[in-house]
mmCIF file of C-alpha atoms in Angstrom:
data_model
loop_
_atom_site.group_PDB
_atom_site.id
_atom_site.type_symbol
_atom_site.label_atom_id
_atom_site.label_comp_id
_atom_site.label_asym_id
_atom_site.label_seq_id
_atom_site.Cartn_x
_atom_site.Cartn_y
_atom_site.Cartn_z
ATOM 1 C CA UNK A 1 -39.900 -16.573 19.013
ATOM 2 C CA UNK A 2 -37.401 -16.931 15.770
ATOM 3 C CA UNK A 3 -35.682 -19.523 13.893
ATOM 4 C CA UNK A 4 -31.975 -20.234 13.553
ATOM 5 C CA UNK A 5 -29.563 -22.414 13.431
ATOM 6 C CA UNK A 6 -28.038 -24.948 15.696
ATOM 7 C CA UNK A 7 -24.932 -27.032 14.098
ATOM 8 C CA UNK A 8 -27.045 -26.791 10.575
ATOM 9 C CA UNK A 9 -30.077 -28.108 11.581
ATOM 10 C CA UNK A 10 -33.415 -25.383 12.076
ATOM 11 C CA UNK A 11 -34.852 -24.936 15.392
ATOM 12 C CA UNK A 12 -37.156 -22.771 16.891
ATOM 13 C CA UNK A 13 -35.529 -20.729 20.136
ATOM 14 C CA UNK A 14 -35.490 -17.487 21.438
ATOM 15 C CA UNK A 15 -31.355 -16.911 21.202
ATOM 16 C CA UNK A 16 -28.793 -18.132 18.861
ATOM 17 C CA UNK A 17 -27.039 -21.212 21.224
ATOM 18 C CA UNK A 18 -23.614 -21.524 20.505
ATOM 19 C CA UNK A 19 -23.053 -24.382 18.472
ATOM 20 C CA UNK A 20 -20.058 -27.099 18.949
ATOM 21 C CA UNK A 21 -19.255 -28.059 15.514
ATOM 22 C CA UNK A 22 -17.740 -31.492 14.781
ATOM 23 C CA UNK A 23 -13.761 -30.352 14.649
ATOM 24 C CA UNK A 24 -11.199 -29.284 16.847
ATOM 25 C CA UNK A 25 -9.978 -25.782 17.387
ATOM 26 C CA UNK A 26 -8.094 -24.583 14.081
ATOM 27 C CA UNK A 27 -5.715 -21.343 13.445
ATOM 28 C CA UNK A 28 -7.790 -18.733 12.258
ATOM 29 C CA UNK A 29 -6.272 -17.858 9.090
ATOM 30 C CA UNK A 30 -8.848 -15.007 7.212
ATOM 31 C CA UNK A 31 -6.877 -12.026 6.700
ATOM 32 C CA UNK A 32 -9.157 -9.107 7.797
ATOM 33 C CA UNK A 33 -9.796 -11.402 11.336
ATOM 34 C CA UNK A 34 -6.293 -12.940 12.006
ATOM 35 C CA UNK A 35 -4.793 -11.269 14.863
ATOM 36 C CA UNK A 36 -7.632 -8.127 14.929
ATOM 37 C CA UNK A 37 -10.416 -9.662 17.272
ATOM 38 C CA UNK A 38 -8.726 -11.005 20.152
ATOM 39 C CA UNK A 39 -8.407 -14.690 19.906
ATOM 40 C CA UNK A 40 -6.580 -16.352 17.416
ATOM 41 C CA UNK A 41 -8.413 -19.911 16.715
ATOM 42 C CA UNK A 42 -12.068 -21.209 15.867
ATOM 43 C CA UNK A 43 -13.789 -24.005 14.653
ATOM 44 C CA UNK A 44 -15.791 -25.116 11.905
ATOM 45 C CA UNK A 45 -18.523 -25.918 10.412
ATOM 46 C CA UNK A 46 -20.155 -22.600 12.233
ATOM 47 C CA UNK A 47 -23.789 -21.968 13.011
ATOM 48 C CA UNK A 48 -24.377 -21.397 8.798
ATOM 49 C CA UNK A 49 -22.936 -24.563 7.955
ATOM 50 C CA UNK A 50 -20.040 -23.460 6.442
ATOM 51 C CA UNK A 51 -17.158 -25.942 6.546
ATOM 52 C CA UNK A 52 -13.578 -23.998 5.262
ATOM 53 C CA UNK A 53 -12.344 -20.541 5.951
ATOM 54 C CA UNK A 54 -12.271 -20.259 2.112
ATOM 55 C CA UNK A 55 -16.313 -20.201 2.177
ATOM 56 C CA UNK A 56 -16.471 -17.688 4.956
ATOM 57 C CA UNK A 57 -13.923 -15.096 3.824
ATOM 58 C CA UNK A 58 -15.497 -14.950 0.483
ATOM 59 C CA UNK A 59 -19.027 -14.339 2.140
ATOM 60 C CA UNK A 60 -17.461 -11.173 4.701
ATOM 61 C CA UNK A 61 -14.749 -9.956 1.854
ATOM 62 C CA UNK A 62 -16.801 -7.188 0.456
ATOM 63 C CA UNK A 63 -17.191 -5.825 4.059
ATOM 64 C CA UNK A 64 -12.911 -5.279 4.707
ATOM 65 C CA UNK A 65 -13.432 -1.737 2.771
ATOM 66 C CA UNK A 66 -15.414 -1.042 5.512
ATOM 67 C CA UNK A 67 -13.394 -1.722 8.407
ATOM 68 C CA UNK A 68 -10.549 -0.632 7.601
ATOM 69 C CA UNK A 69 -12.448 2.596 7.188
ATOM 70 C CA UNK A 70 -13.355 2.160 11.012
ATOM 71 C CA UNK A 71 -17.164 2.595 10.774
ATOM 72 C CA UNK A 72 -17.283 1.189 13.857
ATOM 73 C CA UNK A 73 -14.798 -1.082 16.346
ATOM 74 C CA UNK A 74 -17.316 -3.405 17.191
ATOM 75 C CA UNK A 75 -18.352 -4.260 13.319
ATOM 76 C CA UNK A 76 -15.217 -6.366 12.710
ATOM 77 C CA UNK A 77 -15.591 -7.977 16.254
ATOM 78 C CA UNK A 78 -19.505 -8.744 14.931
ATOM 79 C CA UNK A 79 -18.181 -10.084 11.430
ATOM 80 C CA UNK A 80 -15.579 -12.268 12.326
ATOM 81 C CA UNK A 81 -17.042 -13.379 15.318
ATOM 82 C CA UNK A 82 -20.360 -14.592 13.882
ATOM 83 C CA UNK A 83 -18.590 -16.683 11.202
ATOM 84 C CA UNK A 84 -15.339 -17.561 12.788
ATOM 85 C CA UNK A 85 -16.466 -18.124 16.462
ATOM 86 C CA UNK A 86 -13.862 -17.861 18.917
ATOM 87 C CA UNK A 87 -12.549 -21.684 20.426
ATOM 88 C CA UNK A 88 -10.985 -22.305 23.183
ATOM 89 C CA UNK A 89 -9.459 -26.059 23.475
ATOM 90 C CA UNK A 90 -10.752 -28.366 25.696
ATOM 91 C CA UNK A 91 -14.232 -26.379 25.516
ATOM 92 C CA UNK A 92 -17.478 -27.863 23.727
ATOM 93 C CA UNK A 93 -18.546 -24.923 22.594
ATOM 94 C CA UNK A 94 -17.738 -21.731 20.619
ATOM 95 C CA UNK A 95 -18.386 -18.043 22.113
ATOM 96 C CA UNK A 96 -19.911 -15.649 19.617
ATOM 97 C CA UNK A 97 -20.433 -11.929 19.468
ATOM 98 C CA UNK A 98 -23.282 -10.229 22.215
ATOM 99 C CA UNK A 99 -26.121 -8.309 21.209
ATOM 100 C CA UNK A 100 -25.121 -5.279 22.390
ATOM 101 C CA UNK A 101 -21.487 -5.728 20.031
ATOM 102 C CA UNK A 102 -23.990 -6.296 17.212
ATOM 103 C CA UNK A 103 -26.251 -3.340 17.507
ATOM 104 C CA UNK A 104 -23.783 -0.913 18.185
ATOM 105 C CA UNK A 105 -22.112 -2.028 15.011
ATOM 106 C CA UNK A 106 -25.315 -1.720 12.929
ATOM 107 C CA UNK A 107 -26.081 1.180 14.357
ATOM 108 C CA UNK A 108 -22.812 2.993 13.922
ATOM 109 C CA UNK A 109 -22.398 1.131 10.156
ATOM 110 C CA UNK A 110 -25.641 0.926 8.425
ATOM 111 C CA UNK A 111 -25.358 4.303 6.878
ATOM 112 C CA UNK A 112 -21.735 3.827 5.723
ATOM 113 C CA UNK A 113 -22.686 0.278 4.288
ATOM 114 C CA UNK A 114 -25.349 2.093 2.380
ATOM 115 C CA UNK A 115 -23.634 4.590 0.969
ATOM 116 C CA UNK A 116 -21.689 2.042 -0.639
ATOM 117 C CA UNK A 117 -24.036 -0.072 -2.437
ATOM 118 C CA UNK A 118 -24.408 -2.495 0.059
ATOM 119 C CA UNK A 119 -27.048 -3.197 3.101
ATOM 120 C CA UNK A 120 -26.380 -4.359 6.840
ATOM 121 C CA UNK A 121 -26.451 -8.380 6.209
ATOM 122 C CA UNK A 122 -29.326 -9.144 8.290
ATOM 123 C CA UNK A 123 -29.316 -12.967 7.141
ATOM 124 C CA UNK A 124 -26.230 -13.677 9.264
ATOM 125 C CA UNK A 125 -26.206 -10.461 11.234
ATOM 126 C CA UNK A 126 -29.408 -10.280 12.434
ATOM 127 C CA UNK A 127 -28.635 -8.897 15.872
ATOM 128 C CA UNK A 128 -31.777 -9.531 17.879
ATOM 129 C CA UNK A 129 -30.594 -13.235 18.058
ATOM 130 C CA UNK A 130 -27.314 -12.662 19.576
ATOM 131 C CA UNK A 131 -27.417 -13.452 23.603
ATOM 132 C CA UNK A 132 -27.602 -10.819 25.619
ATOM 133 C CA UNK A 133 -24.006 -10.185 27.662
ATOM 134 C CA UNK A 134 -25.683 -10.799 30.708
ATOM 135 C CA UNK A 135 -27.400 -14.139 29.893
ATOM 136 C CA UNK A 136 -23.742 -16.115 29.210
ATOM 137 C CA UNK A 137 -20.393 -15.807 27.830
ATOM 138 C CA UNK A 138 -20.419 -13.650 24.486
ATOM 139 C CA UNK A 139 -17.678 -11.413 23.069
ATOM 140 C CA UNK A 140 -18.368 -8.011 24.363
ATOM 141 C CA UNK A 141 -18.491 -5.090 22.707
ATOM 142 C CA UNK A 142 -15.581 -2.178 22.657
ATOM 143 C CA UNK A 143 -17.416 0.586 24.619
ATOM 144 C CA UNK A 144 -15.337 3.302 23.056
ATOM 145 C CA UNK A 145 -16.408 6.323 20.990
ATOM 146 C CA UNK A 146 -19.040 6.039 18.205
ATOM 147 C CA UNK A 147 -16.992 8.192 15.691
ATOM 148 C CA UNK A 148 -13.919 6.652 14.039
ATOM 149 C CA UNK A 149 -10.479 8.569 14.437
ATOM 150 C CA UNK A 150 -9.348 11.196 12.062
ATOM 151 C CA UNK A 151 -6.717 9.972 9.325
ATOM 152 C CA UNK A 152 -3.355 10.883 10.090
ATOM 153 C CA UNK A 153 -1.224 11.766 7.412
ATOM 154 C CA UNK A 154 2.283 11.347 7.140
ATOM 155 C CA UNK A 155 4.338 12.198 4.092
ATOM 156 C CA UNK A 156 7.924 11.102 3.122
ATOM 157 C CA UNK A 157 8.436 9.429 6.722
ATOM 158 C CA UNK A 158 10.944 6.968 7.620
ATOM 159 C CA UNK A 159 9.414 2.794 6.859
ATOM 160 C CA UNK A 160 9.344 1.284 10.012
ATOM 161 C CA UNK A 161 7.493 -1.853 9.300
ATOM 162 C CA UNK A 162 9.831 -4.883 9.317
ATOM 163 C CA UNK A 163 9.544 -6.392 6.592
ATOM 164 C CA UNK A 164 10.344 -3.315 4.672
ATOM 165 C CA UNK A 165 14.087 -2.670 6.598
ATOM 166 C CA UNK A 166 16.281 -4.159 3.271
ATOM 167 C CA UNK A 167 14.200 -2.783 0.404
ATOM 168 C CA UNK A 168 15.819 0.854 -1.694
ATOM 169 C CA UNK A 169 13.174 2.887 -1.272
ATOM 170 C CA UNK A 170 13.029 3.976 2.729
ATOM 171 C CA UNK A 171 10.527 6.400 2.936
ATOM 172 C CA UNK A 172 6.634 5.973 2.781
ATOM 173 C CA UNK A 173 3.539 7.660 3.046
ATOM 174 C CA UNK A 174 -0.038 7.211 4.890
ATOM 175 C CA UNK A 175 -2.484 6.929 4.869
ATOM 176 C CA UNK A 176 -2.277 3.780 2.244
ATOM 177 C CA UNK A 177 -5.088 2.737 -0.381
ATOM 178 C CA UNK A 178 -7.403 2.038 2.159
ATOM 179 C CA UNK A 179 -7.457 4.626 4.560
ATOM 180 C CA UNK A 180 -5.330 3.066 6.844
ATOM 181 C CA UNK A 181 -2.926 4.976 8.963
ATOM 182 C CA UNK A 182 -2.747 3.427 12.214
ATOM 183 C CA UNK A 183 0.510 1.956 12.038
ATOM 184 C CA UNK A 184 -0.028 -1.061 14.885
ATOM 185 C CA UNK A 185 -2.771 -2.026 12.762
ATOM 186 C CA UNK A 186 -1.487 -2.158 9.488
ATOM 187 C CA UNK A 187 1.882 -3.946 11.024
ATOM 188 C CA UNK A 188 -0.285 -6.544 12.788
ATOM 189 C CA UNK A 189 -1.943 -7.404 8.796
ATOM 190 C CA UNK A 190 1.444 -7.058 7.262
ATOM 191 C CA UNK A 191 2.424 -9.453 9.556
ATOM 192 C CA UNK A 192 -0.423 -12.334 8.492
ATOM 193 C CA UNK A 193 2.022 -12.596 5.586
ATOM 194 C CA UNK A 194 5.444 -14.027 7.496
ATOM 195 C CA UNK A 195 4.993 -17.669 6.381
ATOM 196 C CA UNK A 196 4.610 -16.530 2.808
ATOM 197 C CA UNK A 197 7.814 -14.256 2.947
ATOM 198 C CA UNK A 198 9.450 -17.685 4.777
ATOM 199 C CA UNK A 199 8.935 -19.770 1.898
ATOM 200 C CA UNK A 200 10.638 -17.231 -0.345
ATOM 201 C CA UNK A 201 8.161 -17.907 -3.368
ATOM 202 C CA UNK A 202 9.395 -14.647 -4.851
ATOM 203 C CA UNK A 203 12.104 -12.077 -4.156
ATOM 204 C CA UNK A 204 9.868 -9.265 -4.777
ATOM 205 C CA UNK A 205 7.601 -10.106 -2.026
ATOM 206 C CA UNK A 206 8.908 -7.555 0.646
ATOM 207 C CA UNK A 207 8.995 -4.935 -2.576
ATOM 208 C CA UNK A 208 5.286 -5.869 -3.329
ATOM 209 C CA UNK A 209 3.922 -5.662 0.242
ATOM 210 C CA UNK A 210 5.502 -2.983 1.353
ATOM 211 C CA UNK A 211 4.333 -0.326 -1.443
ATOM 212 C CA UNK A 212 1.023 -1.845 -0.651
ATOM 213 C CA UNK A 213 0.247 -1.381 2.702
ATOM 214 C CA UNK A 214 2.968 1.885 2.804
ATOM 215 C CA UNK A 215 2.978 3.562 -0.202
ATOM 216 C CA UNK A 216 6.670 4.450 -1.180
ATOM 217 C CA UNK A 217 7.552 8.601 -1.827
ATOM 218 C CA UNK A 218 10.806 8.166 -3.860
ATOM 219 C CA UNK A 219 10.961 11.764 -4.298
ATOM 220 C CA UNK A 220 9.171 14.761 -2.519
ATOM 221 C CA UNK A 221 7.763 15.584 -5.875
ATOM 222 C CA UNK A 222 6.730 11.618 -6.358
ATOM 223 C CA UNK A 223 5.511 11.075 -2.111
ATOM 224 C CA UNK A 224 2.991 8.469 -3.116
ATOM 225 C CA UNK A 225 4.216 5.700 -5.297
ATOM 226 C CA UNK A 226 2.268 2.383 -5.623
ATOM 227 C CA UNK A 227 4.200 -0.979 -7.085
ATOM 228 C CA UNK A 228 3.516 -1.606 -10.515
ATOM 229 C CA UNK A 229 1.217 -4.215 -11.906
ATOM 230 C CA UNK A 230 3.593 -5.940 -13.671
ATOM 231 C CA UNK A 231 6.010 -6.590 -10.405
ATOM 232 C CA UNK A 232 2.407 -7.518 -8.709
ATOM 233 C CA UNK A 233 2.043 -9.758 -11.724
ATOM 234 C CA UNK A 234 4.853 -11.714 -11.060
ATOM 235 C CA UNK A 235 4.761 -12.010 -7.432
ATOM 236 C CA UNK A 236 1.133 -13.265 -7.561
ATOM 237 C CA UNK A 237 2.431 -15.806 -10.206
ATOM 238 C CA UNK A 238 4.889 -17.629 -7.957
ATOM 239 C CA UNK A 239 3.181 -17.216 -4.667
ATOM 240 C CA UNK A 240 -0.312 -17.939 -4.690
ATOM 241 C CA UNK A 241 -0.053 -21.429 -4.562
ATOM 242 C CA UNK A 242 2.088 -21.321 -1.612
ATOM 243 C CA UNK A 243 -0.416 -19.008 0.129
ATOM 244 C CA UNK A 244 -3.515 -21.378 -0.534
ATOM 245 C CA UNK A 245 -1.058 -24.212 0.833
ATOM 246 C CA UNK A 246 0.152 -21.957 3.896
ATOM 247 C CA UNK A 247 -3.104 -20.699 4.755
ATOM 248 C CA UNK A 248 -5.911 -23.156 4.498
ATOM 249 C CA UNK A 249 -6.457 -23.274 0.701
ATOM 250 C CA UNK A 250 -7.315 -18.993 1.105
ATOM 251 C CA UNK A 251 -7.637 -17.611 -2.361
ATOM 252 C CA UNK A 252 -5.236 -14.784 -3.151
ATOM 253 C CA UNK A 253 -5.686 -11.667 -0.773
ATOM 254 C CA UNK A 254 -8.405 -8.944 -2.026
ATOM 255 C CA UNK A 255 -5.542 -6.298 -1.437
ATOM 256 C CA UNK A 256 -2.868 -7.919 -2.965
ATOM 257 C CA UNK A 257 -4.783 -8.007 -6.644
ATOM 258 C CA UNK A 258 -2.832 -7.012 -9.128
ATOM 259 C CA UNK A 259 -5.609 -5.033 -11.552
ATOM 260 C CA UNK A 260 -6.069 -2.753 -8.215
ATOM 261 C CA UNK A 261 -2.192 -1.293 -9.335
ATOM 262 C CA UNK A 262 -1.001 1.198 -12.471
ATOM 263 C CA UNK A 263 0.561 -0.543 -14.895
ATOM 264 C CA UNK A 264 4.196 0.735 -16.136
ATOM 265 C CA UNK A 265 2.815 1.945 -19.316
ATOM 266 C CA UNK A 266 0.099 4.164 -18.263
ATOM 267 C CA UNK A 267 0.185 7.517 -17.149
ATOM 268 C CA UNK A 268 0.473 7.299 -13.226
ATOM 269 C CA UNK A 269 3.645 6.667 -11.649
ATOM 270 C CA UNK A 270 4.710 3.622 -10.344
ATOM 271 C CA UNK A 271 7.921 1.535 -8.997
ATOM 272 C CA UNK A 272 9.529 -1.819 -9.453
ATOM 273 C CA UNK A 273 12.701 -2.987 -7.413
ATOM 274 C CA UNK A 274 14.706 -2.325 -10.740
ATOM 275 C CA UNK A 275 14.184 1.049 -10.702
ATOM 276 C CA UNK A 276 14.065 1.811 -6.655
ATOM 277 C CA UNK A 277 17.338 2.805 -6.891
ATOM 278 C CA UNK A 278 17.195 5.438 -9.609
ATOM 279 C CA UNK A 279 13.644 6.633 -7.921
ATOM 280 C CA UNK A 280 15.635 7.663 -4.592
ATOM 281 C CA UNK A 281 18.165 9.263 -6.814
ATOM 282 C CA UNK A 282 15.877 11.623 -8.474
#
């Protein structure tokens, strides 16, 4: 028998029941979930009380490193799932992940969380009080293989992601920052940030994202250029109070800090839409 949680309250059962909440069904706004587990709404407060997407995606941010590095398929299913349960309008309750999507994720991830400083988070993962796929509905888990894909690199290629078609600088290289080089994946989290580049809080948006998430090669002796701090500076200056009003009072995106970018002065290069132009030149 074990303890958990039912709509905040402890009780004393053998599964974790999915719990109702008190709201409706809202847009599911947390970058590394939006548009990456299959459903696009849920509904708070979940099974650990927690009330705003704000609270839950600064619990599960230290874990993005580690799915974008693809320990595991089912990890980021078990992740978002636990905390932002999928909701389905017009239903009274939320489905959460199976135990069988949670173990094969611990089991595949464990050693990779390790190795970087951090252990499996048994106090909201603890997997043993998941249901069972056969005792309900539960998101199931991704029966594909247990080893991630191989990085594919691609250097000096044409930028196909839309919202970099207008910018100088046409030619990028992958796999980006964080070991990302599945293109459908990295469009689909470009793509979270549409209602940002809508309200136009800065021209250099496009610029910024786009040497983010596809690292610009201005010159075959330059293939891997990152924006500079300084045009990240900006950017993050003007537009972070539009995010938080755009996307459910989210603090500024983990990728998108600035201190993660060279600066123009140091040593490593870097670009800024004032000197795109000259960079293709070169």
């Amino acid at each position: 028998m074990e303890v958990s949680f039912f709509c905040g309250l402890l009780v004393v059962t053998m599964t974790i029941v999915s719990c109702s909440g008190d709201g409706e069904c809202e847009e599911i706004m947390v970058p590394l979930c939006r548009g990456l587990v299959g459903y696009t709404h849920t509904r708070l407060p979940n099974r650990f009380n927690h009330t705003t997407q704000r609270r839950v995606y600064r619990i599960i941010e230290p874990y993005w490193p580690f799915i974008d590095n693809d320990c595991h398929k089912n990890f980021r299913l078990t992740l978002c799932g636990a905390f932002l349960p999928k909701c389905t309008p017009g239903n009274s309750t939320v489905e959460l992940p199976c135990r069988e999507t949670c173990f094969s994720a611990k089991r595949a991830c464990s050693p990779k969380l390790k190795q970087g400083g951090l252990k499996w988070p048994n106090k909201y993962l603890k997997c043993k009080r998941f249901r069972r796929k056969k005792h309900g509905s539960c998101r199931k888990p991704v029966r594909k293989r247990l080893t991630p894909q191989p990085l594919r690199y691609g250097f000096c290629e044409q930028n196909t992601f839309s919202a970099c078609a207008n910018l100088s600088i046409q030619l990028r290289s992958l796999p980006n920052m964080f070991l990302q080089s599945d293109e459908r994946i990295i469009q689909i989290e470009m793509d979270q940030y549409e209602l940002l580049l809508q309200s136009r809080c800065h021209d250099n948006l496009p610029f910024l994202l786009c040497g983010i998430f596809a690292p610009f090669c201005p010159t075959v002796q330059q293939p891997y250029v990152l924006p500079c701090r300084e045009t990240c500076d900006e950017v993050k200056s003007a537009c972070q109070g539009a995010f938080r009003r755009l996307y459910r009072d989210l603090r500024w995106p983990a990728k998108l800090q600035c201190h993660r970018y060279p600066s123009g002065s140091s040593q490593f290069p870097c670009a800024t839409p004032n000197d795109a132009v000259s960079l293709v030149q070169n």
